[in-house]
Coordinates of C-alpha atoms in Angstrom, one line a residue:
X14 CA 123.8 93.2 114.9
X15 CA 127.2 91.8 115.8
X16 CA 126.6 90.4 118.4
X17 CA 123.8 88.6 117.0
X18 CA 125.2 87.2 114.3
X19 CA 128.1 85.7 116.7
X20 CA 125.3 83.8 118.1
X21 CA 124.8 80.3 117.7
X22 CA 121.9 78.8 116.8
X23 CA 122.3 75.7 119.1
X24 CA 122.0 78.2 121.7
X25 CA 118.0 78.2 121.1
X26 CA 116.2 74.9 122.9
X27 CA 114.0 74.7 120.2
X28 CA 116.0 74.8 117.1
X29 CA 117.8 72.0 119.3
X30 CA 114.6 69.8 119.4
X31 CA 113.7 71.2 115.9
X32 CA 116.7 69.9 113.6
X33 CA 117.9 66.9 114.6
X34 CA 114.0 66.0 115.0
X35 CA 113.4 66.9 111.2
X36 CA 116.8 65.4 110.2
X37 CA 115.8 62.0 111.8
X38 CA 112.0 62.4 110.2
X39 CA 114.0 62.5 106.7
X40 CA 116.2 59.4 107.4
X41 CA 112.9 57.7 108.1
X42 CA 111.3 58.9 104.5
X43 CA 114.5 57.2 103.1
X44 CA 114.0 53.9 104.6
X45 CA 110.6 54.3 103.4
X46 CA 111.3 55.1 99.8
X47 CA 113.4 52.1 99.3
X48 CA 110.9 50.1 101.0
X49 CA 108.1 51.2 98.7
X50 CA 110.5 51.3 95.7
X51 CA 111.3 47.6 96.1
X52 CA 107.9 46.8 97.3
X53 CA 106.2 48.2 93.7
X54 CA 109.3 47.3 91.4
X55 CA 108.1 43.8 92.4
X56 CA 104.6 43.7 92.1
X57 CA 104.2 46.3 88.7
X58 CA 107.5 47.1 87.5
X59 CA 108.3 50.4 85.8
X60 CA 104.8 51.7 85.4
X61 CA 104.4 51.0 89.3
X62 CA 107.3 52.7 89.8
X63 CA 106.6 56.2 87.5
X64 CA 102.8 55.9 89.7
X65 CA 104.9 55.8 93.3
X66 CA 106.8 59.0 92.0
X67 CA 103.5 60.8 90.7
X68 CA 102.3 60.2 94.1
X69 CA 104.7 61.3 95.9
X70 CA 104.4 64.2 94.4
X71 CA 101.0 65.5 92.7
X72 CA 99.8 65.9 96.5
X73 CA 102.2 68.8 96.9
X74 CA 101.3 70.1 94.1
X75 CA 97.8 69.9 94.2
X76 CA 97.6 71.8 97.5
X77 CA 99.7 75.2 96.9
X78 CA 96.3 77.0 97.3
X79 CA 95.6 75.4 100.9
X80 CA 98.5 74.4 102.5
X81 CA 100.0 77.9 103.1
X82 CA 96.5 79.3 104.5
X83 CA 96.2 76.5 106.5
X84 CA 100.1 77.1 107.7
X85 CA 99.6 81.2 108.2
X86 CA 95.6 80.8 109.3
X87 CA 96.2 78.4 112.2
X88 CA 98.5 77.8 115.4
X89 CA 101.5 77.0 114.4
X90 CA 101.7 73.5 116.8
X91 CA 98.2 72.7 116.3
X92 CA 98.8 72.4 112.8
X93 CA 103.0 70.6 113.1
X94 CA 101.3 68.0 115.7
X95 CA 98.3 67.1 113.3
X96 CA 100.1 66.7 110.5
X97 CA 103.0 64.9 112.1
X98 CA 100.4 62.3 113.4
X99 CA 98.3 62.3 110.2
X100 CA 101.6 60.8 108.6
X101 CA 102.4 59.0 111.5
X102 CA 99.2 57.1 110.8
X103 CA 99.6 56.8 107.0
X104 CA 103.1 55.1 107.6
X105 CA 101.6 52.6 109.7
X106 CA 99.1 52.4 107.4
X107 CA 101.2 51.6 104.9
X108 CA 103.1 49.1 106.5
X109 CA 100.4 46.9 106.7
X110 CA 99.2 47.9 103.3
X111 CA 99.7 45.1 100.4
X112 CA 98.3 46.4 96.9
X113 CA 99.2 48.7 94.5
X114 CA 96.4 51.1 94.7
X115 CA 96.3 51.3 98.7
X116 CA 99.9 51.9 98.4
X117 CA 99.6 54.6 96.3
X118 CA 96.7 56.3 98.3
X119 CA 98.2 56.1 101.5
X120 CA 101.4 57.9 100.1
X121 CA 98.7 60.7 98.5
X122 CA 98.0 60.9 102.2
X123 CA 101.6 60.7 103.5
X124 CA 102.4 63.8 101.1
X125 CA 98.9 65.5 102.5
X126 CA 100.4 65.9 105.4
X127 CA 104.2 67.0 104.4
X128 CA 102.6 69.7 102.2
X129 CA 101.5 71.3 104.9
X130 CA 103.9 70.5 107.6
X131 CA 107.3 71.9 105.6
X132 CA 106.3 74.9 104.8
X133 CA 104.8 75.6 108.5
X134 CA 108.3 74.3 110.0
X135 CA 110.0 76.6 107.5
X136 CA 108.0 79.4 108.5
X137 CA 108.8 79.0 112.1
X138 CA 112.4 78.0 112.2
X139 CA 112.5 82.5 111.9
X140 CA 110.5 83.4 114.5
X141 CA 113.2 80.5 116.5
X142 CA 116.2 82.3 115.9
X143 CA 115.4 85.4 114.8
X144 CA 115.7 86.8 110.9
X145 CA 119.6 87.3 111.3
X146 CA 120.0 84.0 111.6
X147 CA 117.8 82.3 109.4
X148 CA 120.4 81.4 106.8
X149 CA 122.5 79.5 109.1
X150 CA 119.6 77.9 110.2
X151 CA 118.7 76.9 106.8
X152 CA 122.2 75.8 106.0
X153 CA 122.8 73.8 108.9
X154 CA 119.2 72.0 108.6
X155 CA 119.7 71.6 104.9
X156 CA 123.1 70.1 105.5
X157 CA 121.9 67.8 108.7
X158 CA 118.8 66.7 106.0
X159 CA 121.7 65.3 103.7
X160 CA 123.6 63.7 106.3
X161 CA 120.4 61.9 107.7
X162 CA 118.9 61.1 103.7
X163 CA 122.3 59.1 103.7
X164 CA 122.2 57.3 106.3
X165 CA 118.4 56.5 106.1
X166 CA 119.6 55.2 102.4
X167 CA 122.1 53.2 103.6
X168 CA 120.5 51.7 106.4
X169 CA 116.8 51.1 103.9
X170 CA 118.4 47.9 102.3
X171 CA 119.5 46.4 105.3
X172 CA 116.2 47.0 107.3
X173 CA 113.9 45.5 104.6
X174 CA 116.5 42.6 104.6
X175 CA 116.1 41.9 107.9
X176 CA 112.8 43.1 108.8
X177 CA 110.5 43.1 105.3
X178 CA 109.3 46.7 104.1
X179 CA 106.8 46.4 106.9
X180 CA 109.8 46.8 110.0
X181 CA 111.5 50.0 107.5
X182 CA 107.6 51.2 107.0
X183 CA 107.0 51.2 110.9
X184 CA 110.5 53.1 111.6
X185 CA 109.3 55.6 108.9
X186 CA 106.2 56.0 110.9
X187 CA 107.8 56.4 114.3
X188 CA 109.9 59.0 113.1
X189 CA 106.7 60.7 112.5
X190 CA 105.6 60.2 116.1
X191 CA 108.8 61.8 117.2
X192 CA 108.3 64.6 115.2
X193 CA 104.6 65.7 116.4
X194 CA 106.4 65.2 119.9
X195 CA 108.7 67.6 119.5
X196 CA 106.3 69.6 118.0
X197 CA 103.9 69.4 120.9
X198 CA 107.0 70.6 123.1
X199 CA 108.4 74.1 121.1
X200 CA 107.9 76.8 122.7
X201 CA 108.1 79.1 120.3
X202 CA 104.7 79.6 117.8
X203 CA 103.0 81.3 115.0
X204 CA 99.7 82.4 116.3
X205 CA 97.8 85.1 113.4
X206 CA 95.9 87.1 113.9
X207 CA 92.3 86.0 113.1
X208 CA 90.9 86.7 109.2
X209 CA 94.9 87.4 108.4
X210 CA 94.7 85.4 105.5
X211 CA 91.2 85.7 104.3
X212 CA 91.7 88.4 101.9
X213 CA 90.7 89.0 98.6
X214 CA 93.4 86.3 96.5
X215 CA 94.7 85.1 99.4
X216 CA 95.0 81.2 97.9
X217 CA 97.7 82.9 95.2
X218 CA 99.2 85.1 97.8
X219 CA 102.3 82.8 97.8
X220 CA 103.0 82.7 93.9
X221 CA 102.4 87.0 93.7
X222 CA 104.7 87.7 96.9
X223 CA 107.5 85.3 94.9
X224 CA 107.2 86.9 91.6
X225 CA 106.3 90.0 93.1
X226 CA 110.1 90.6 94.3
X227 CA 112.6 91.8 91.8
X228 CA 115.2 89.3 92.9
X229 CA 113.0 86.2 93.8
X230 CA 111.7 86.5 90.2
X231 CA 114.9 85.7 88.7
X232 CA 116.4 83.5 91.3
X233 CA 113.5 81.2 92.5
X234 CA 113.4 80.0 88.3
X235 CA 117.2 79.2 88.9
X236 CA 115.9 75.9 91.9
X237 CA 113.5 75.3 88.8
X238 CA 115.8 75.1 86.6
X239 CA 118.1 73.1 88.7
X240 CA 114.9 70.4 89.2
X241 CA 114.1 69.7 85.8
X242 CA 118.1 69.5 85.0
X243 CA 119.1 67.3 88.3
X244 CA 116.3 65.5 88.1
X245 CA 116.1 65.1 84.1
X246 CA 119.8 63.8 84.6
X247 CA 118.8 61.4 87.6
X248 CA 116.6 59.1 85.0
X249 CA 119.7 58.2 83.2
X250 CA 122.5 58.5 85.6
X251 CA 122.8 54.9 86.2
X252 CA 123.2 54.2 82.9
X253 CA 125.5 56.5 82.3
X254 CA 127.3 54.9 85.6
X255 CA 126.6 51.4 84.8
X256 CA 126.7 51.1 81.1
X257 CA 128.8 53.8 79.9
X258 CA 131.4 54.2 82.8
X259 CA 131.2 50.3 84.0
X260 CA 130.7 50.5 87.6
X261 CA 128.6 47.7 89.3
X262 CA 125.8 48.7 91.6
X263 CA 128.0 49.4 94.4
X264 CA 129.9 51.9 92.6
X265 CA 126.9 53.6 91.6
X266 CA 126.1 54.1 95.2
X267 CA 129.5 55.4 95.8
X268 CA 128.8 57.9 93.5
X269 CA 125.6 59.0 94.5
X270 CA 127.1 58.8 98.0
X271 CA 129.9 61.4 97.0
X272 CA 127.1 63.9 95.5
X273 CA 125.6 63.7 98.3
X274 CA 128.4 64.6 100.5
X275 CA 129.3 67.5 97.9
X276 CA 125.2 68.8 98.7
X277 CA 126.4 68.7 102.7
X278 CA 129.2 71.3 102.3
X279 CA 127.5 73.2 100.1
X280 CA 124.5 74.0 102.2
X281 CA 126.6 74.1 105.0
X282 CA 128.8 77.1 103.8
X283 CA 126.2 78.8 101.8
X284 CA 124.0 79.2 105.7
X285 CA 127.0 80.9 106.7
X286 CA 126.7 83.5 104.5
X287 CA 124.8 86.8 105.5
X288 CA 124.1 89.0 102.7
X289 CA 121.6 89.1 100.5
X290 CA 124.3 89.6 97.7
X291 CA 126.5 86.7 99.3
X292 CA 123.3 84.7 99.0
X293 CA 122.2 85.3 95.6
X294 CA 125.7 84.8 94.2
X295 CA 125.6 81.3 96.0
X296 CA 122.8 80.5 93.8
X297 CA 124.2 81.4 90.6
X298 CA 127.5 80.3 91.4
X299 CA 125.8 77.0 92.2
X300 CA 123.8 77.3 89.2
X301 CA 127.1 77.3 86.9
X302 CA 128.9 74.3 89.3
X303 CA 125.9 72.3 88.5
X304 CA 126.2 73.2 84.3
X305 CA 129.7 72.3 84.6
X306 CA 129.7 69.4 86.3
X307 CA 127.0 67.9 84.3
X308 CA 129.2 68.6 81.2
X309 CA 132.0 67.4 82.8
X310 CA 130.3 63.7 83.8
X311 CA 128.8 63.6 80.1
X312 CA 132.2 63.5 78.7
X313 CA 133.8 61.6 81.8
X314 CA 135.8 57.9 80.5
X315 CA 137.2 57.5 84.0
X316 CA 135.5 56.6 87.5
X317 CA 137.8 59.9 88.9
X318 CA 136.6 62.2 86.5
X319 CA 132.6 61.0 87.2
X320 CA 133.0 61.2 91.1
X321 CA 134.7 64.7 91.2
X322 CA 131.7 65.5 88.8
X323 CA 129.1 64.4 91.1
X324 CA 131.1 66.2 94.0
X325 CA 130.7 69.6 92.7
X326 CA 127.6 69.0 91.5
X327 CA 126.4 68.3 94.7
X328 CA 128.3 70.7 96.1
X329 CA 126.4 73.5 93.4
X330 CA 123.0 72.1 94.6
X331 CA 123.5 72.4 98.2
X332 CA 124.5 76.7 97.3
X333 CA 121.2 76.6 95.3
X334 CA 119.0 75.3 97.6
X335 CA 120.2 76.6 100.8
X336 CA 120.8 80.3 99.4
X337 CA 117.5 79.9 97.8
X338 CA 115.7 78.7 100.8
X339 CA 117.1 82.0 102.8
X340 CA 116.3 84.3 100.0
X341 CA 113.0 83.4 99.8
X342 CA 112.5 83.6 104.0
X343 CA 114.5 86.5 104.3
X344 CA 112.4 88.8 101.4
X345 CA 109.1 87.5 102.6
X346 CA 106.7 89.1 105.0
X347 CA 106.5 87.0 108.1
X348 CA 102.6 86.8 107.5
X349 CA 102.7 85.3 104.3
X350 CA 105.7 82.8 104.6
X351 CA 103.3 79.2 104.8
X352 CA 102.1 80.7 101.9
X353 CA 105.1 82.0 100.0
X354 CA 107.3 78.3 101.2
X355 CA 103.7 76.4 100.2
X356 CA 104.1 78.0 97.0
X357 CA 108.0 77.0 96.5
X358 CA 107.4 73.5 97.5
X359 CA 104.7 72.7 95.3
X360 CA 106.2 74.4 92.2
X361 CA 108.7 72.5 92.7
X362 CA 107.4 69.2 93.2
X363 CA 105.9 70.4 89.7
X364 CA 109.2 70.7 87.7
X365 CA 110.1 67.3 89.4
X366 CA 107.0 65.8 87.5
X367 CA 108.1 67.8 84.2
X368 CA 111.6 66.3 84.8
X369 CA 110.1 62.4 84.9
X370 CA 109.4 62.9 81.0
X371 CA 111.7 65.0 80.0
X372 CA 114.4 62.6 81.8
X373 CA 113.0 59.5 80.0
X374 CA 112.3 61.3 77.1
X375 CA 115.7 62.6 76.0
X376 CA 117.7 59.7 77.5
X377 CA 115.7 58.0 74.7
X378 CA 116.4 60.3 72.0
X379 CA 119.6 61.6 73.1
X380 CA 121.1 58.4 75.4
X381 CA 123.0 59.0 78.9
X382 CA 125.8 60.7 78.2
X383 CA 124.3 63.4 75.5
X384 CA 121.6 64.2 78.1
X385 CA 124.4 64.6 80.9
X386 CA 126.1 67.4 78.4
X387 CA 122.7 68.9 76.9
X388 CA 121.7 69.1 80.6
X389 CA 124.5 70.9 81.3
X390 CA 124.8 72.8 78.6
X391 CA 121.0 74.7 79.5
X392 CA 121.9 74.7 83.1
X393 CA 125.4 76.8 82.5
X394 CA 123.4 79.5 80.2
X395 CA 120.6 79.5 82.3
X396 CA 122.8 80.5 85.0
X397 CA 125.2 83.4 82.6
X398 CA 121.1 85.0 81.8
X399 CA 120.6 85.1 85.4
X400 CA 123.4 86.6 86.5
X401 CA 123.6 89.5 84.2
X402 CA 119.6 90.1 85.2
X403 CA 120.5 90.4 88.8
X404 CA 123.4 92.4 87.9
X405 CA 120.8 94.4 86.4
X406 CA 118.3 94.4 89.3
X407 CA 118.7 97.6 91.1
X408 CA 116.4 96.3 94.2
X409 CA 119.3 93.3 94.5
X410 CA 121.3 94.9 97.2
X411 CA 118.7 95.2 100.1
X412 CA 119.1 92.6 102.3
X413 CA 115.0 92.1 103.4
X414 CA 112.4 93.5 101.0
X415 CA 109.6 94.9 103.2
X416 CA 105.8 94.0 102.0

């Protein structure tokens, strides 16, 4: 087990083709989000705008019940290198798209494709490294993903400067290409066994095997909690940055820039951890970084006080994700895990729709800095329930539940 653990995972050729390939795939979908976000903003304002965002992500939603059978019912390459070049083509499809409504649908198919193709790379990046080593896997991709989202945000504005949105669609696209490539050329593959998934239920097998675990049950709410909060908080956290702090757009992408450097480390340290208990505290303890920074930015009147609030906020989401990521991977049977990761995605992309209203609903009612605090408020005691139910879970110790 030592030994193991010692082990590094750049040591596997295919988690060295795998990261960096998904990292750069992520830089691309930020060049492309700024690219569609100016392209729409122009054309429809705000309503065009909301419609992008629902597209993005009622796909992912919608397919919880097929994307993990297709991910644990098929090959595992046959199904990365399909959907890689299914949004390969959207993405070029895209960039010589002009309307509103075949934006739209060619981002439905864009997010088609994800749906399936992240929770079939989560579910192999295990049988890469083996289960040890799965949550320094997850940390260091999470943590590469942040670096790369960056970078493919800072680089957006100047491509469709130079190029249009049609050059920063394209890139988007290639990055796609690259992906199915290095998809094509892993080694390592989930092959079921035939009629593994056909079972009777075997659509909600994801959703029972999450809220069938005594510790998943409690945590897994905590990255839904942190959703509706973060992203509640994201509809009015330029005016709270603009308006109520007084920072010009630059500044605003400074701070956004320094939470997003905060998410890095965090998901970084939290892969190193190796316990199941390490793990679960990451979440929580993330959980209460995030409550307290939120509260913290609400009542900010300096530039200092906001940008050390969106460090440790960051910081706090990149524990939560990355400890929840591992958690679920590590507590799941290998046979159900496009399902169980299907599951998590598309709940998820849920409380992100939940979040667009109640964002824009309480920045109305309650203004920025209000919602920054009342965010923060819910997040902090959402994170004290947890802990004492975990405390409480007597099936929290084990470090893999067997199914």
């Amino acid at each position: 087990m030592k030994q193991t653990l010692q082990t590094s995972i750049w040591s596997y050729r295919d988690i060295r083709l795998v990261l960096p390939a998904r990292a750069l795939s992520y830089a691309g979908d930020s060049v492309a989000l700024i690219a569609l976000m100016l392209r729409v903003s122009a054309d429809g304002g705000p309503g065009a705008i909301t419609a992008l965002l629902l597209a993005f992500a009622v796909p992912t939603v919608a397919m919880i019940p097929f994307a993990g059978r297709i991910v644990d019912g098929h090959d595992s390459r046959t199904v990365l290198v399909w959907s890689g070049l299914l949004q390969a083509a959207a993405g070029i499809g895209l960039a010589f798209s002009h309307g509103l409504i075949e934006t739209l649908a060619l981002v439905c198919v864009l997010q088609l494709g994800q749906a399936v193709a992240g929770p079939a790379w989560s579910a192999l990046i295990p049988r890469i490294v083996g289960e040890d080593l799965v949550g320094r896997a997850t940390g260091t991709s999470q943590a590469l993903v942040g670096v790369a989202t960056l970078a493919g945000s800072a680089v957006g504005g100047l491509l469709v400067g130079w190029s249009g949105d049609r050059g920063a669609l394209l890139v988007d696209a290639g990055t796609f290409v690259v992906l199915a490539a290095v998809a094509r050329m892993v080694v390592t593959r989930r092959c079921p066994a035939p009629g593994a998934v056909r079972e009777k239920g075997a659509m909600s097998a994801g959703l029972r095997s999450l809220f069938g675990d005594p510790l998943l049950r409690i945590l897994v709410p905590c990255l839904w909690v942190l959703v509706l909060v973060g992203e509640a908080m994201n509809i009015v956290e330029v005016f709270l940055i603009t308006d109520d702090i007084g920072l010009d757009a630059a500044g605003y992408g400074w701070v956004l820039a320094a939470q997003g450097g905060g998410a890095i480390v965090g998901a970084w340290i939290t892969g190193r951890l190796v316990t199941g208990m390490s793990r679960s505290r990451a979440v929580l303890g993330g959980m209460a970084a995030i409550g307290a920074s939120a509260v913290v930015m609400g009542l900010a009147g300096n530039v200092v006080t906001v940008v050390a609030g969106a460090i440790v906020c960051g910081f706090g989401s990149g524990m939560l994700n990355a400890g929840t990521s591992t958690l679920v991977v590590t507590r799941s049977a290998e046979a159900v895990r496009g399902r169980v990761n299907a599951a998590l995605m598309g709940t998820v992309r849920g409380c992100s729709l939940v979040a667009l209203l109640l964002g824009g609903l309480l920045g109305a009612v309650l203004g920025a800095r209000s919602t920054f605090v009342a965010c923060g408020v819910a997040c902090a005691v959402a994170a004290v329930a947890a802990s004492f139910l975990v405390v409480r879970t007597k099936d929290s110790a084990v470090e893999v539940l067997s199914h």
